[in-house]
PDB file of C-alpha atoms in Angstrom:
ATOM      1  CA  MET A   1    -143.379 -75.017 201.060  1.00  0.00           C
ATOM      2  CA  VAL A   2    -146.887 -76.186 201.786  1.00  0.00           C
ATOM      3  CA  ALA A   3    -148.366 -76.051 205.251  1.00  0.00           C
ATOM      4  CA  ALA A   4    -147.995 -79.814 205.656  1.00  0.00           C
ATOM      5  CA  ASP A   5    -144.251 -79.679 205.070  1.00  0.00           C
ATOM      6  CA  ARG A   6    -143.896 -76.774 207.461  1.00  0.00           C
ATOM      7  CA  ARG A   7    -145.692 -78.753 210.166  1.00  0.00           C
ATOM      8  CA  LEU A   8    -143.452 -81.764 209.613  1.00  0.00           C
ATOM      9  CA  GLU A   9    -140.161 -79.901 209.369  1.00  0.00           C
ATOM     10  CA  THR A  10    -140.396 -76.719 211.442  1.00  0.00           C
ATOM     11  CA  GLY A  11    -142.309 -78.493 214.192  1.00  0.00           C
ATOM     12  CA  ASN A  12    -139.481 -80.956 214.706  1.00  0.00           C
ATOM     13  CA  ARG A  13    -136.404 -79.071 213.516  1.00  0.00           C
ATOM     14  CA  SER A  14    -135.779 -77.179 216.746  1.00  0.00           C
ATOM     15  CA  ARG A  15    -136.125 -80.368 218.830  1.00  0.00           C
ATOM     16  CA  LEU A  16    -133.906 -82.407 216.548  1.00  0.00           C
ATOM     17  CA  GLU A  17    -131.191 -79.782 216.143  1.00  0.00           C
ATOM     18  CA  SER A  18    -131.033 -79.186 219.872  1.00  0.00           C
ATOM     19  CA  ASN A  19    -130.572 -82.903 220.594  1.00  0.00           C
ATOM     20  CA  LYS A  20    -128.876 -84.259 217.473  1.00  0.00           C
ATOM     21  CA  GLN A  21    -125.119 -84.390 217.892  1.00  0.00           C
ATOM     22  CA  PRO A  22    -122.854 -83.547 214.931  1.00  0.00           C
ATOM     23  CA  ALA A  23    -120.749 -86.218 213.301  1.00  0.00           C
ATOM     24  CA  MET A  24    -117.233 -86.387 214.712  1.00  0.00           C
ATOM     25  CA  THR A  25    -113.933 -86.399 212.916  1.00  0.00           C
ATOM     26  CA  SER A  26    -111.210 -88.922 213.708  1.00  0.00           C
ATOM     27  CA  HIS A  27    -109.434 -86.259 215.746  1.00  0.00           C
ATOM     28  CA  GLU A  28    -112.535 -85.592 217.834  1.00  0.00           C
ATOM     29  CA  ARG A  29    -113.013 -89.307 218.522  1.00  0.00           C
ATOM     30  CA  GLN A  30    -109.587 -89.391 220.062  1.00  0.00           C
ATOM     31  CA  GLY A  31    -110.697 -86.970 222.761  1.00  0.00           C
ATOM     32  CA  GLY A  32    -112.487 -84.220 220.901  1.00  0.00           C
ATOM     33  CA  ASN A  33    -114.473 -81.368 222.330  1.00  0.00           C
ATOM     34  CA  THR A  34    -117.942 -81.873 220.857  1.00  0.00           C
ATOM     35  CA  PRO A  35    -120.907 -82.083 223.274  1.00  0.00           C
ATOM     36  CA  ARG A  36    -121.460 -85.694 222.213  1.00  0.00           C
ATOM     37  CA  ALA A  37    -117.841 -86.674 222.787  1.00  0.00           C
ATOM     38  CA  ARG A  38    -117.785 -84.965 226.185  1.00  0.00           C
ATOM     39  CA  ALA A  39    -121.065 -86.619 227.246  1.00  0.00           C
ATOM     40  CA  LEU A  40    -119.872 -90.102 226.277  1.00  0.00           C
ATOM     41  CA  ALA A  41    -116.432 -89.556 227.749  1.00  0.00           C
ATOM     42  CA  ASN A  42    -118.107 -88.780 231.084  1.00  0.00           C
ATOM     43  CA  LEU A  43    -120.913 -91.344 230.890  1.00  0.00           C
ATOM     44  CA  ILE A  44    -118.941 -94.503 230.105  1.00  0.00           C
ATOM     45  CA  PRO A  45    -116.521 -94.414 233.071  1.00  0.00           C
ATOM     46  CA  LYS A  46    -119.333 -93.413 235.436  1.00  0.00           C
ATOM     47  CA  LEU A  47    -121.459 -96.388 234.418  1.00  0.00           C
ATOM     48  CA  SER A  48    -118.432 -98.632 234.794  1.00  0.00           C
ATOM     49  CA  GLN A  49    -117.572 -97.263 238.248  1.00  0.00           C
ATOM     50  CA  TYR A  50    -121.114 -97.363 239.631  1.00  0.00           C
ATOM     51  CA  THR A  51    -121.762-100.856 238.297  1.00  0.00           C
ATOM     52  CA  ARG A  52    -118.576-102.220 239.854  1.00  0.00           C
ATOM     53  CA  GLY A  53    -119.742-100.697 243.130  1.00  0.00           C
ATOM     54  CA  SER A  54    -123.299-102.038 242.677  1.00  0.00           C
ATOM     55  CA  ASP A  55    -124.573 -98.473 243.099  1.00  0.00           C
ATOM     56  CA  ARG A  56    -127.934 -98.754 241.357  1.00  0.00           C
ATOM     57  CA  ARG A  57    -129.162 -95.421 242.713  1.00  0.00           C
ATOM     58  CA  GLN A  58    -126.305 -93.558 241.065  1.00  0.00           C
ATOM     59  CA  ILE A  59    -126.802 -95.471 237.808  1.00  0.00           C
ATOM     60  CA  ILE A  60    -130.453 -94.384 237.676  1.00  0.00           C
ATOM     61  CA  ARG A  61    -129.600 -90.817 238.667  1.00  0.00           C
ATOM     62  CA  THR A  62    -126.909 -90.582 235.991  1.00  0.00           C
ATOM     63  CA  LEU A  63    -129.037 -92.046 233.205  1.00  0.00           C
ATOM     64  CA  SER A  64    -131.982 -89.817 234.164  1.00  0.00           C
ATOM     65  CA  ASP A  65    -129.846 -86.707 233.631  1.00  0.00           C
ATOM     66  CA  PRO A  66    -130.275 -85.467 230.009  1.00  0.00           C
ATOM     67  CA  LYS A  67    -126.829 -83.866 230.216  1.00  0.00           C
ATOM     68  CA  GLN A  68    -125.367 -87.331 230.756  1.00  0.00           C
ATOM     69  CA  LEU A  69    -127.702 -89.341 228.479  1.00  0.00           C
ATOM     70  CA  PRO A  70    -129.475 -87.332 225.742  1.00  0.00           C
ATOM     71  CA  ALA A  71    -133.163 -88.201 225.643  1.00  0.00           C
ATOM     72  CA  LEU A  72    -133.665 -87.681 221.887  1.00  0.00           C
ATOM     73  CA  HIS A  73    -131.617 -89.281 219.110  1.00  0.00           C
ATOM     74  CA  ASN A  74    -131.925 -89.033 215.350  1.00  0.00           C
ATOM     75  CA  LEU A  75    -132.377 -92.268 213.369  1.00  0.00           C
ATOM     76  CA  GLN A  76    -132.186 -92.980 209.670  1.00  0.00           C
ATOM     77  CA  SER A  77    -135.442 -93.741 207.882  1.00  0.00           C
ATOM     78  CA  VAL A  78    -136.254 -97.425 207.827  1.00  0.00           C
ATOM     79  CA  TRP A  79    -136.613 -99.602 204.753  1.00  0.00           C
ATOM     80  CA  VAL A  80    -137.662-103.255 204.802  1.00  0.00           C
ATOM     81  CA  ASP A  81    -136.609-105.474 201.891  1.00  0.00           C
ATOM     82  CA  ASP A  82    -139.207-108.201 202.438  1.00  0.00           C
ATOM     83  CA  ILE A  83    -142.543-106.404 202.501  1.00  0.00           C
ATOM     84  CA  ALA A  84    -144.467-109.692 202.790  1.00  0.00           C
ATOM     85  CA  ALA A  85    -142.533-110.579 205.945  1.00  0.00           C
ATOM     86  CA  ALA A  86    -143.251-107.102 207.314  1.00  0.00           C
ATOM     87  CA  GLU A  87    -146.970-107.639 206.662  1.00  0.00           C
ATOM     88  CA  ARG A  88    -146.950-111.015 208.441  1.00  0.00           C
ATOM     89  CA  GLU A  89    -145.225-109.395 211.404  1.00  0.00           C
ATOM     90  CA  ALA A  90    -147.628-106.437 211.481  1.00  0.00           C
ATOM     91  CA  ALA A  91    -150.608-108.824 211.447  1.00  0.00           C
ATOM     92  CA  GLY A  92    -149.562-110.027 214.890  1.00  0.00           C
ATOM     93  CA  GLU A  93    -149.301-106.517 216.339  1.00  0.00           C
ATOM     94  CA  ARG A  94    -151.668-104.937 218.788  1.00  0.00           C
ATOM     95  CA  ALA A  95    -152.300-101.423 217.544  1.00  0.00           C
ATOM     96  CA  VAL A  96    -154.027 -98.102 218.035  1.00  0.00           C
ATOM     97  CA  LEU A  97    -155.080 -96.635 214.668  1.00  0.00           C
ATOM     98  CA  ASN A  98    -156.335 -93.032 214.780  1.00  0.00           C
ATOM     99  CA  GLY A  99    -157.434 -93.612 218.366  1.00  0.00           C
ATOM    100  CA  VAL A 100    -159.203 -96.931 217.693  1.00  0.00           C
ATOM    101  CA  LYS A 101    -157.704 -99.861 219.601  1.00  0.00           C
ATOM    102  CA  PHE A 102    -157.013-103.262 218.025  1.00  0.00           C
ATOM    103  CA  LEU A 103    -155.839-105.307 220.986  1.00  0.00           C
ATOM    104  CA  GLN A 104    -156.955-108.838 220.090  1.00  0.00           C
ATOM    105  CA  VAL A 105    -154.304-110.807 218.199  1.00  0.00           C
ATOM    106  CA  LYS A 106    -153.963-114.487 217.433  1.00  0.00           C
ATOM    107  CA  SER A 107    -150.757-116.487 217.470  1.00  0.00           C
ATOM    108  CA  ALA A 108    -149.468-117.141 213.957  1.00  0.00           C
ATOM    109  CA  SER A 109    -149.415-120.743 212.782  1.00  0.00           C
ATOM    110  CA  ALA A 110    -146.228-122.408 211.593  1.00  0.00           C
ATOM    111  CA  SER A 111    -147.394-122.029 207.975  1.00  0.00           C
ATOM    112  CA  GLU A 112    -148.051-118.320 208.427  1.00  0.00           C
ATOM    113  CA  VAL A 113    -144.683-117.739 210.083  1.00  0.00           C
ATOM    114  CA  ALA A 114    -142.950-119.600 207.245  1.00  0.00           C
ATOM    115  CA  GLY A 115    -144.808-117.497 204.682  1.00  0.00           C
ATOM    116  CA  ASP A 116    -146.681-120.420 203.124  1.00  0.00           C
ATOM    117  CA  MET A 117    -150.079-118.926 203.921  1.00  0.00           C
ATOM    118  CA  PRO A 118    -151.350-115.345 203.708  1.00  0.00           C
ATOM    119  CA  VAL A 119    -151.922-113.677 207.049  1.00  0.00           C
ATOM    120  CA  ASP A 120    -154.218-110.792 207.914  1.00  0.00           C
ATOM    121  CA  SER A 121    -155.794-109.023 210.872  1.00  0.00           C
ATOM    122  CA  TYR A 122    -158.592-106.560 211.599  1.00  0.00           C
ATOM    123  CA  PHE A 123    -155.929-103.906 212.125  1.00  0.00           C
ATOM    124  CA  LEU A 124    -154.401-104.398 208.657  1.00  0.00           C
ATOM    125  CA  GLN A 125    -157.836-104.652 207.006  1.00  0.00           C
ATOM    126  CA  THR A 126    -158.853-101.353 208.588  1.00  0.00           C
ATOM    127  CA  LEU A 127    -155.509 -99.784 207.683  1.00  0.00           C
ATOM    128  CA  ARG A 128    -156.003-100.694 204.003  1.00  0.00           C
ATOM    129  CA  GLU A 129    -159.542 -99.285 204.043  1.00  0.00           C
ATOM    130  CA  ILE A 130    -158.381 -95.983 205.545  1.00  0.00           C
ATOM    131  CA  CYS A 131    -155.556 -95.754 202.993  1.00  0.00           C
ATOM    132  CA  GLY A 132    -158.170 -96.167 200.239  1.00  0.00           C
ATOM    133  CA  HIS A 133    -160.514 -93.562 201.720  1.00  0.00           C
ATOM    134  CA  LEU A 134    -157.725 -90.994 202.149  1.00  0.00           C
ATOM    135  CA  CYS A 135    -156.481 -91.476 198.599  1.00  0.00           C
ATOM    136  CA  ASP A 136    -160.050 -91.009 197.283  1.00  0.00           C
ATOM    137  CA  MET A 137    -160.346 -87.590 198.914  1.00  0.00           C
ATOM    138  CA  GLU A 138    -160.559 -84.577 196.622  1.00  0.00           C
ATOM    139  CA  GLY A 139    -157.177 -83.042 195.931  1.00  0.00           C
ATOM    140  CA  VAL A 140    -155.213 -86.086 197.101  1.00  0.00           C
ATOM    141  CA  PHE A 141    -153.131 -87.798 194.436  1.00  0.00           C
ATOM    142  CA  ALA A 142    -151.732 -90.961 195.980  1.00  0.00           C
ATOM    143  CA  ASP A 143    -151.831 -94.685 195.345  1.00  0.00           C
ATOM    144  CA  PRO A 144    -153.507 -96.560 198.236  1.00  0.00           C
ATOM    145  CA  MET A 145    -151.334 -99.671 197.914  1.00  0.00           C
ATOM    146  CA  ALA A 146    -148.148 -97.591 197.774  1.00  0.00           C
ATOM    147  CA  LEU A 147    -149.336 -95.786 200.905  1.00  0.00           C
ATOM    148  CA  TYR A 148    -150.123 -99.104 202.600  1.00  0.00           C
ATOM    149  CA  GLY A 149    -146.707-100.493 201.645  1.00  0.00           C
ATOM    150  CA  GLY A 150    -144.978 -97.389 203.003  1.00  0.00           C
ATOM    151  CA  LEU A 151    -146.730 -97.871 206.321  1.00  0.00           C
ATOM    152  CA  LEU A 152    -145.789-101.566 206.458  1.00  0.00           C
ATOM    153  CA  ASN A 153    -142.144-100.472 206.221  1.00  0.00           C
ATOM    154  CA  ARG A 154    -142.609 -98.640 209.508  1.00  0.00           C
ATOM    155  CA  LEU A 155    -144.551-101.435 211.237  1.00  0.00           C
ATOM    156  CA  SER A 156    -141.744-104.006 211.415  1.00  0.00           C
ATOM    157  CA  ARG A 157    -141.092-104.341 215.145  1.00  0.00           C
ATOM    158  CA  THR A 158    -138.029-106.500 214.502  1.00  0.00           C
ATOM    159  CA  VAL A 159    -136.305-103.811 212.434  1.00  0.00           C
ATOM    160  CA  CYS A 160    -137.456-100.984 214.697  1.00  0.00           C
ATOM    161  CA  GLU A 161    -136.302-102.741 217.865  1.00  0.00           C
ATOM    162  CA  ARG A 162    -132.896-103.578 216.401  1.00  0.00           C
ATOM    163  CA  ASP A 163    -132.327 -99.932 215.441  1.00  0.00           C
ATOM    164  CA  ALA A 164    -133.250 -98.755 218.946  1.00  0.00           C
ATOM    165  CA  LEU A 165    -131.178-101.478 220.588  1.00  0.00           C
ATOM    166  CA  GLN A 166    -128.110-100.734 218.487  1.00  0.00           C
ATOM    167  CA  LEU A 167    -128.023 -97.058 219.384  1.00  0.00           C
ATOM    168  CA  ALA A 168    -128.935 -97.522 223.053  1.00  0.00           C
ATOM    169  CA  THR A 169    -126.327-100.270 223.520  1.00  0.00           C
ATOM    170  CA  ASN A 170    -123.569 -97.869 222.545  1.00  0.00           C
ATOM    171  CA  TYR A 171    -124.535 -95.545 225.397  1.00  0.00           C
ATOM    172  CA  LEU A 172    -125.581 -97.845 228.204  1.00  0.00           C
ATOM    173  CA  CYS A 173    -123.093-100.687 228.650  1.00  0.00           C
ATOM    174  CA  GLY A 174    -120.187 -98.854 230.274  1.00  0.00           C
ATOM    175  CA  LYS A 175    -116.961-100.722 229.573  1.00  0.00           C
ATOM    176  CA  GLY A 176    -118.761-104.053 229.310  1.00  0.00           C
ATOM    177  CA  GLU A 177    -120.004-104.376 232.901  1.00  0.00           C
ATOM    178  CA  LEU A 178    -123.616-103.911 231.754  1.00  0.00           C
ATOM    179  CA  VAL A 179    -125.645-105.839 229.181  1.00  0.00           C
ATOM    180  CA  LEU A 180    -128.633-104.187 227.499  1.00  0.00           C
ATOM    181  CA  LEU A 181    -131.382-106.578 226.368  1.00  0.00           C
ATOM    182  CA  PRO A 182    -134.982-106.257 225.199  1.00  0.00           C
ATOM    183  CA  LEU A 183    -137.437-107.659 227.723  1.00  0.00           C
ATOM    184  CA  GLN A 184    -138.662-111.041 226.496  1.00  0.00           C
ATOM    185  CA  ARG A 185    -141.917-110.557 224.608  1.00  0.00           C
ATOM    186  CA  ARG A 186    -144.180-112.532 222.248  1.00  0.00           C
ATOM    187  CA  HIS A 187    -142.239-111.534 219.095  1.00  0.00           C
ATOM    188  CA  HIS A 188    -139.100-113.065 220.641  1.00  0.00           C
ATOM    189  CA  VAL A 189    -140.675-116.255 221.979  1.00  0.00           C
ATOM    190  CA  ASN A 190    -144.058-117.099 220.466  1.00  0.00           C
ATOM    191  CA  LYS A 191    -145.671-119.162 223.205  1.00  0.00           C
ATOM    192  CA  GLU A 192    -148.345-118.908 225.841  1.00  0.00           C
ATOM    193  CA  GLY A 193    -147.494-116.979 228.980  1.00  0.00           C
ATOM    194  CA  VAL A 194    -145.164-114.541 227.217  1.00  0.00           C
ATOM    195  CA  LYS A 195    -146.449-110.967 227.297  1.00  0.00           C
ATOM    196  CA  CYS A 196    -147.231-109.070 224.081  1.00  0.00           C
ATOM    197  CA  PRO A 197    -145.259-105.873 223.412  1.00  0.00           C
ATOM    198  CA  GLU A 198    -146.824-102.444 223.773  1.00  0.00           C
ATOM    199  CA  PRO A 199    -149.320-101.591 220.978  1.00  0.00           C
ATOM    200  CA  VAL A 200    -147.983 -99.661 217.996  1.00  0.00           C
ATOM    201  CA  GLU A 201    -149.679 -96.292 217.513  1.00  0.00           C
ATOM    202  CA  VAL A 202    -150.503 -95.088 213.993  1.00  0.00           C
ATOM    203  CA  GLU A 203    -152.010 -91.734 213.032  1.00  0.00           C
ATOM    204  CA  LEU A 204    -153.134 -91.091 209.437  1.00  0.00           C
ATOM    205  CA  TYR A 205    -154.467 -87.769 208.149  1.00  0.00           C
ATOM    206  CA  VAL A 206    -154.532 -85.468 205.128  1.00  0.00           C
ATOM    207  CA  GLU A 207    -153.184 -81.934 205.158  1.00  0.00           C
ATOM    208  CA  GLY A 208    -152.363 -79.665 202.251  1.00  0.00           C
ATOM    209  CA  GLY A 209    -153.344 -82.350 199.759  1.00  0.00           C
ATOM    210  CA  ASN A 210    -150.760 -84.789 201.136  1.00  0.00           C
ATOM    211  CA  VAL A 211    -151.219 -87.884 203.277  1.00  0.00           C
ATOM    212  CA  HIS A 212    -149.287 -87.711 206.538  1.00  0.00           C
ATOM    213  CA  SER A 213    -148.610 -90.331 209.170  1.00  0.00           C
ATOM    214  CA  LYS A 214    -147.068 -90.632 212.601  1.00  0.00           C
ATOM    215  CA  VAL A 215    -145.959 -94.105 213.683  1.00  0.00           C
ATOM    216  CA  SER A 216    -144.870 -94.654 217.301  1.00  0.00           C
ATOM    217  CA  MET A 217    -143.465 -97.955 218.557  1.00  0.00           C
ATOM    218  CA  LYS A 218    -142.446 -98.533 222.183  1.00  0.00           C
ATOM    219  CA  HIS A 219    -139.773-101.005 223.254  1.00  0.00           C
ATOM    220  CA  GLU A 220    -139.083-102.200 226.798  1.00  0.00           C
ATOM    221  CA  LEU A 221    -135.389-102.746 227.504  1.00  0.00           C
ATOM    222  CA  GLY A 222    -133.475-103.849 230.582  1.00  0.00           C
ATOM    223  CA  LEU A 223    -129.938-103.301 231.841  1.00  0.00           C
ATOM    224  CA  TYR A 224    -128.397-106.385 233.465  1.00  0.00           C
ATOM    225  CA  LYS A 225    -125.109-106.698 235.269  1.00  0.00           C
ATOM    226  CA  ARG A 226    -122.830-108.962 233.264  1.00  0.00           C
ATOM    227  CA  LEU A 227    -121.739-110.861 236.364  1.00  0.00           C
ATOM    228  CA  ASP A 228    -125.375-111.546 237.323  1.00  0.00           C
ATOM    229  CA  LEU A 229    -125.961-113.144 233.923  1.00  0.00           C
ATOM    230  CA  ASP A 230    -122.825-115.246 234.395  1.00  0.00           C
ATOM    231  CA  LEU A 231    -124.314-116.549 237.656  1.00  0.00           C
ATOM    232  CA  LEU A 232    -127.287-117.768 235.592  1.00  0.00           C
ATOM    233  CA  ASN A 233    -124.818-119.830 233.535  1.00  0.00           C
ATOM    234  CA  LEU A 234    -125.416-117.702 230.464  1.00  0.00           C
ATOM    235  CA  ASN A 235    -121.656-117.560 229.926  1.00  0.00           C
ATOM    236  CA  VAL A 236    -121.650-113.903 228.905  1.00  0.00           C
ATOM    237  CA  THR A 237    -118.064-113.200 229.977  1.00  0.00           C
ATOM    238  CA  LYS A 238    -116.240-116.205 228.529  1.00  0.00           C
ATOM    239  CA  GLY A 239    -118.553-117.629 225.897  1.00  0.00           C
ATOM    240  CA  TYR A 240    -119.761-114.372 224.353  1.00  0.00           C
ATOM    241  CA  ARG A 241    -116.809-112.203 225.511  1.00  0.00           C
ATOM    242  CA  TRP A 242    -119.216-109.330 226.002  1.00  0.00           C
ATOM    243  CA  ASN A 243    -116.674-106.827 227.293  1.00  0.00           C
ATOM    244  CA  LYS A 244    -114.546-107.379 224.174  1.00  0.00           C
ATOM    245  CA  LEU A 245    -117.563-106.746 221.957  1.00  0.00           C
ATOM    246  CA  VAL A 246    -118.377-103.544 223.829  1.00  0.00           C
ATOM    247  CA  GLU A 247    -114.798-102.374 223.474  1.00  0.00           C
ATOM    248  CA  ALA A 248    -114.745-103.195 219.756  1.00  0.00           C
ATOM    249  CA  ASN A 249    -118.091-101.503 219.219  1.00  0.00           C
ATOM    250  CA  ASN A 250    -116.783 -98.177 220.469  1.00  0.00           C
ATOM    251  CA  PRO A 251    -119.682 -95.801 221.251  1.00  0.00           C
ATOM    252  CA  LEU A 252    -117.746 -92.897 219.759  1.00  0.00           C
ATOM    253  CA  ALA A 253    -117.851 -94.623 216.345  1.00  0.00           C
ATOM    254  CA  LEU A 254    -121.636 -94.438 215.979  1.00  0.00           C
ATOM    255  CA  GLU A 255    -121.324 -92.044 213.063  1.00  0.00           C
ATOM    256  CA  GLU A 256    -119.279 -94.627 211.160  1.00  0.00           C
ATOM    257  CA  LEU A 257    -122.087 -97.158 211.625  1.00  0.00           C
ATOM    258  CA  ASN A 258    -124.641 -94.685 210.301  1.00  0.00           C
ATOM    259  CA  SER A 259    -122.568 -93.185 207.503  1.00  0.00           C
ATOM    260  CA  PRO A 260    -124.159 -93.997 204.125  1.00  0.00           C
ATOM    261  CA  SER A 261    -120.971 -93.132 202.243  1.00  0.00           C
ATOM    262  CA  ALA A 262    -118.278 -95.221 203.904  1.00  0.00           C
ATOM    263  CA  PRO A 263    -119.435 -97.364 206.838  1.00  0.00           C
ATOM    264  CA  ASN A 264    -116.699 -98.917 208.930  1.00  0.00           C
ATOM    265  CA  LYS A 265    -116.809-102.639 208.080  1.00  0.00           C
ATOM    266  CA  GLU A 266    -115.170-103.660 211.352  1.00  0.00           C
ATOM    267  CA  ALA A 267    -117.654-101.609 213.386  1.00  0.00           C
ATOM    268  CA  LEU A 268    -120.568-103.023 211.380  1.00  0.00           C
ATOM    269  CA  SER A 269    -119.339-106.572 211.964  1.00  0.00           C
ATOM    270  CA  SER A 270    -118.946-105.932 215.688  1.00  0.00           C
ATOM    271  CA  ALA A 271    -122.430-104.407 215.912  1.00  0.00           C
ATOM    272  CA  SER A 272    -123.917-107.388 214.070  1.00  0.00           C
ATOM    273  CA  GLU A 273    -122.217-109.804 216.470  1.00  0.00           C
ATOM    274  CA  MET A 274    -123.523-107.849 219.462  1.00  0.00           C
ATOM    275  CA  ARG A 275    -127.095-108.056 218.159  1.00  0.00           C
ATOM    276  CA  ARG A 276    -126.715-111.805 217.650  1.00  0.00           C
ATOM    277  CA  VAL A 277    -125.535-112.230 221.239  1.00  0.00           C
ATOM    278  CA  GLN A 278    -128.307-110.014 222.629  1.00  0.00           C
ATOM    279  CA  TYR A 279    -131.063-111.915 220.857  1.00  0.00           C
ATOM    280  CA  GLU A 280    -129.633-115.293 221.814  1.00  0.00           C
ATOM    281  CA  LEU A 281    -129.715-114.156 225.438  1.00  0.00           C
ATOM    282  CA  VAL A 282    -133.231-112.700 225.302  1.00  0.00           C
ATOM    283  CA  LYS A 283    -134.633-115.941 223.845  1.00  0.00           C
ATOM    284  CA  SER A 284    -133.099-118.028 226.646  1.00  0.00           C
ATOM    285  CA  ASP A 285    -135.401-119.500 229.302  1.00  0.00           C
ATOM    286  CA  LYS A 286    -132.853-118.407 231.919  1.00  0.00           C
ATOM    287  CA  ILE A 287    -133.304-114.709 231.200  1.00  0.00           C
ATOM    288  CA  LYS A 288    -136.657-114.468 233.017  1.00  0.00           C
ATOM    289  CA  VAL A 289    -135.118-112.348 235.741  1.00  0.00           C
ATOM    290  CA  LYS A 290    -135.869-108.740 236.651  1.00  0.00           C
ATOM    291  CA  PRO A 291    -133.412-106.280 235.044  1.00  0.00           C
ATOM    292  CA  TRP A 292    -131.164-104.235 237.286  1.00  0.00           C
ATOM    293  CA  VAL A 293    -132.458-101.062 235.596  1.00  0.00           C
ATOM    294  CA  PHE A 294    -135.444-100.698 233.268  1.00  0.00           C
ATOM    295  CA  VAL A 295    -135.076 -98.549 230.140  1.00  0.00           C
ATOM    296  CA  ASP A 296    -137.913 -97.373 227.895  1.00  0.00           C
ATOM    297  CA  ALA A 297    -137.267 -96.682 224.225  1.00  0.00           C
ATOM    298  CA  GLU A 298    -139.760 -95.225 221.758  1.00  0.00           C
ATOM    299  CA  VAL A 299    -139.150 -94.871 218.025  1.00  0.00           C
ATOM    300  CA  VAL A 300    -141.306 -92.182 216.412  1.00  0.00           C
ATOM    301  CA  GLU A 301    -141.439 -91.458 212.689  1.00  0.00           C
ATOM    302  CA  MET A 302    -143.384 -88.650 211.041  1.00  0.00           C
ATOM    303  CA  ILE A 303    -143.897 -89.062 207.304  1.00  0.00           C
ATOM    304  CA  ASN A 304    -145.191 -86.808 204.540  1.00  0.00           C
ATOM    305  CA  PHE A 305    -146.067 -89.296 201.794  1.00  0.00           C
ATOM    306  CA  GLY A 306    -146.640 -86.466 199.312  1.00  0.00           C
ATOM    307  CA  SER A 307    -143.131 -84.986 199.521  1.00  0.00           C
ATOM    308  CA  GLY A 308    -141.437 -88.238 200.568  1.00  0.00           C
ATOM    309  CA  LYS A 309    -139.875 -86.548 203.599  1.00  0.00           C
ATOM    310  CA  SER A 310    -139.731 -88.087 207.059  1.00  0.00           C
ATOM    311  CA  VAL A 311    -138.243 -87.527 210.505  1.00  0.00           C
ATOM    312  CA  ARG A 312    -137.398 -90.575 212.646  1.00  0.00           C
ATOM    313  CA  THR A 313    -136.263 -90.276 216.257  1.00  0.00           C
ATOM    314  CA  LEU A 314    -135.478 -92.469 219.246  1.00  0.00           C
ATOM    315  CA  HIS A 315    -136.614 -91.348 222.709  1.00  0.00           C
ATOM    316  CA  LEU A 316    -134.781 -92.938 225.664  1.00  0.00           C
ATOM    317  CA  SER A 317    -136.003 -92.670 229.260  1.00  0.00           C
ATOM    318  CA  ILE A 318    -135.490 -94.278 232.666  1.00  0.00           C
ATOM    319  CA  PRO A 319    -139.057 -94.856 233.946  1.00  0.00           C
ATOM    320  CA  ASP A 320    -139.515 -94.007 237.631  1.00  0.00           C
ATOM    321  CA  THR A 321    -142.433 -96.400 238.123  1.00  0.00           C
ATOM    322  CA  LYS A 322    -140.611 -99.474 236.824  1.00  0.00           C
ATOM    323  CA  ASN A 323    -137.427 -98.687 238.726  1.00  0.00           C
ATOM    324  CA  THR A 324    -139.026 -98.384 242.160  1.00  0.00           C
ATOM    325  CA  GLY A 325    -138.629-101.201 244.640  1.00  0.00           C
ATOM    326  CA  GLY A 326    -142.254-102.344 244.534  1.00  0.00           C
ATOM    327  CA  TYR A 327    -142.559-102.768 240.761  1.00  0.00           C
ATOM    328  CA  VAL A 328    -143.502-106.285 239.677  1.00  0.00           C
ATOM    329  CA  MET A 329    -142.361-107.235 236.188  1.00  0.00           C
ATOM    330  CA  LYS A 330    -145.061-108.959 234.127  1.00  0.00           C
TER     331      LYS A 330
END
């Protein structure tokens, strides 16, 4: 194996294997003995108990404990069907490309959002130029447009956020007392006064004759008490029946959602309904309220475009700064 592959695989294998939980059998889901099953079996009732008692301190302490909530989770590689839509979305991203910041973005027009007009940005123009330069290097055999398209697959914030939200929701909602939502950002509600999300970070380099990339995308999430949202007339309990969705979308069935061979159709349907509810709530004008607990999620993917191999992970954390009493949400 070339040095590039060793860097990609051996550098991450120990971290992934130490955090990645094995898939569970039906017997194990019914009360099995795997580390993942034990962690979830302990975490869910604790979150339920502490939320009912409005014990925010214990919620934060529990979620900050890696034995209760694993910090690193393995994700499947992403693939976007509509590459043109991914490009339009990426054109509105603030970004850091090989250390160079691209922080000025313009709001897309209605024609650009609808796909009637081509859309571009300095970030994407620079990204295409770098792809061309890397592919022109001696010993590198790669197509610059194929490389650019592969990167666009990883730059869809919508897809990336949904993947992070789906996995995190299964851990963090207790028995339905808590609701996990993305913080409202410009890609949810495209209007003045709404904050842009954190810049996406892209690293591109050549090693061992292959082009490599690391794409990191941060997502800001918030845990809300279901009853607090009901007081805002968001009708979470009766209208959306959130606790029923959480129960149906059993956290211990995550492997069925991610199984490429035989996904559980009922679990997939429940997960899809949960995402619909979450995004309806986050787009509401009533949701501009500080979360009970802030949660940071970062999706990181390392890709070797020469071998076609990649490692994609989700990092979950409970940020101390945001969860202190004096933090002002922007």
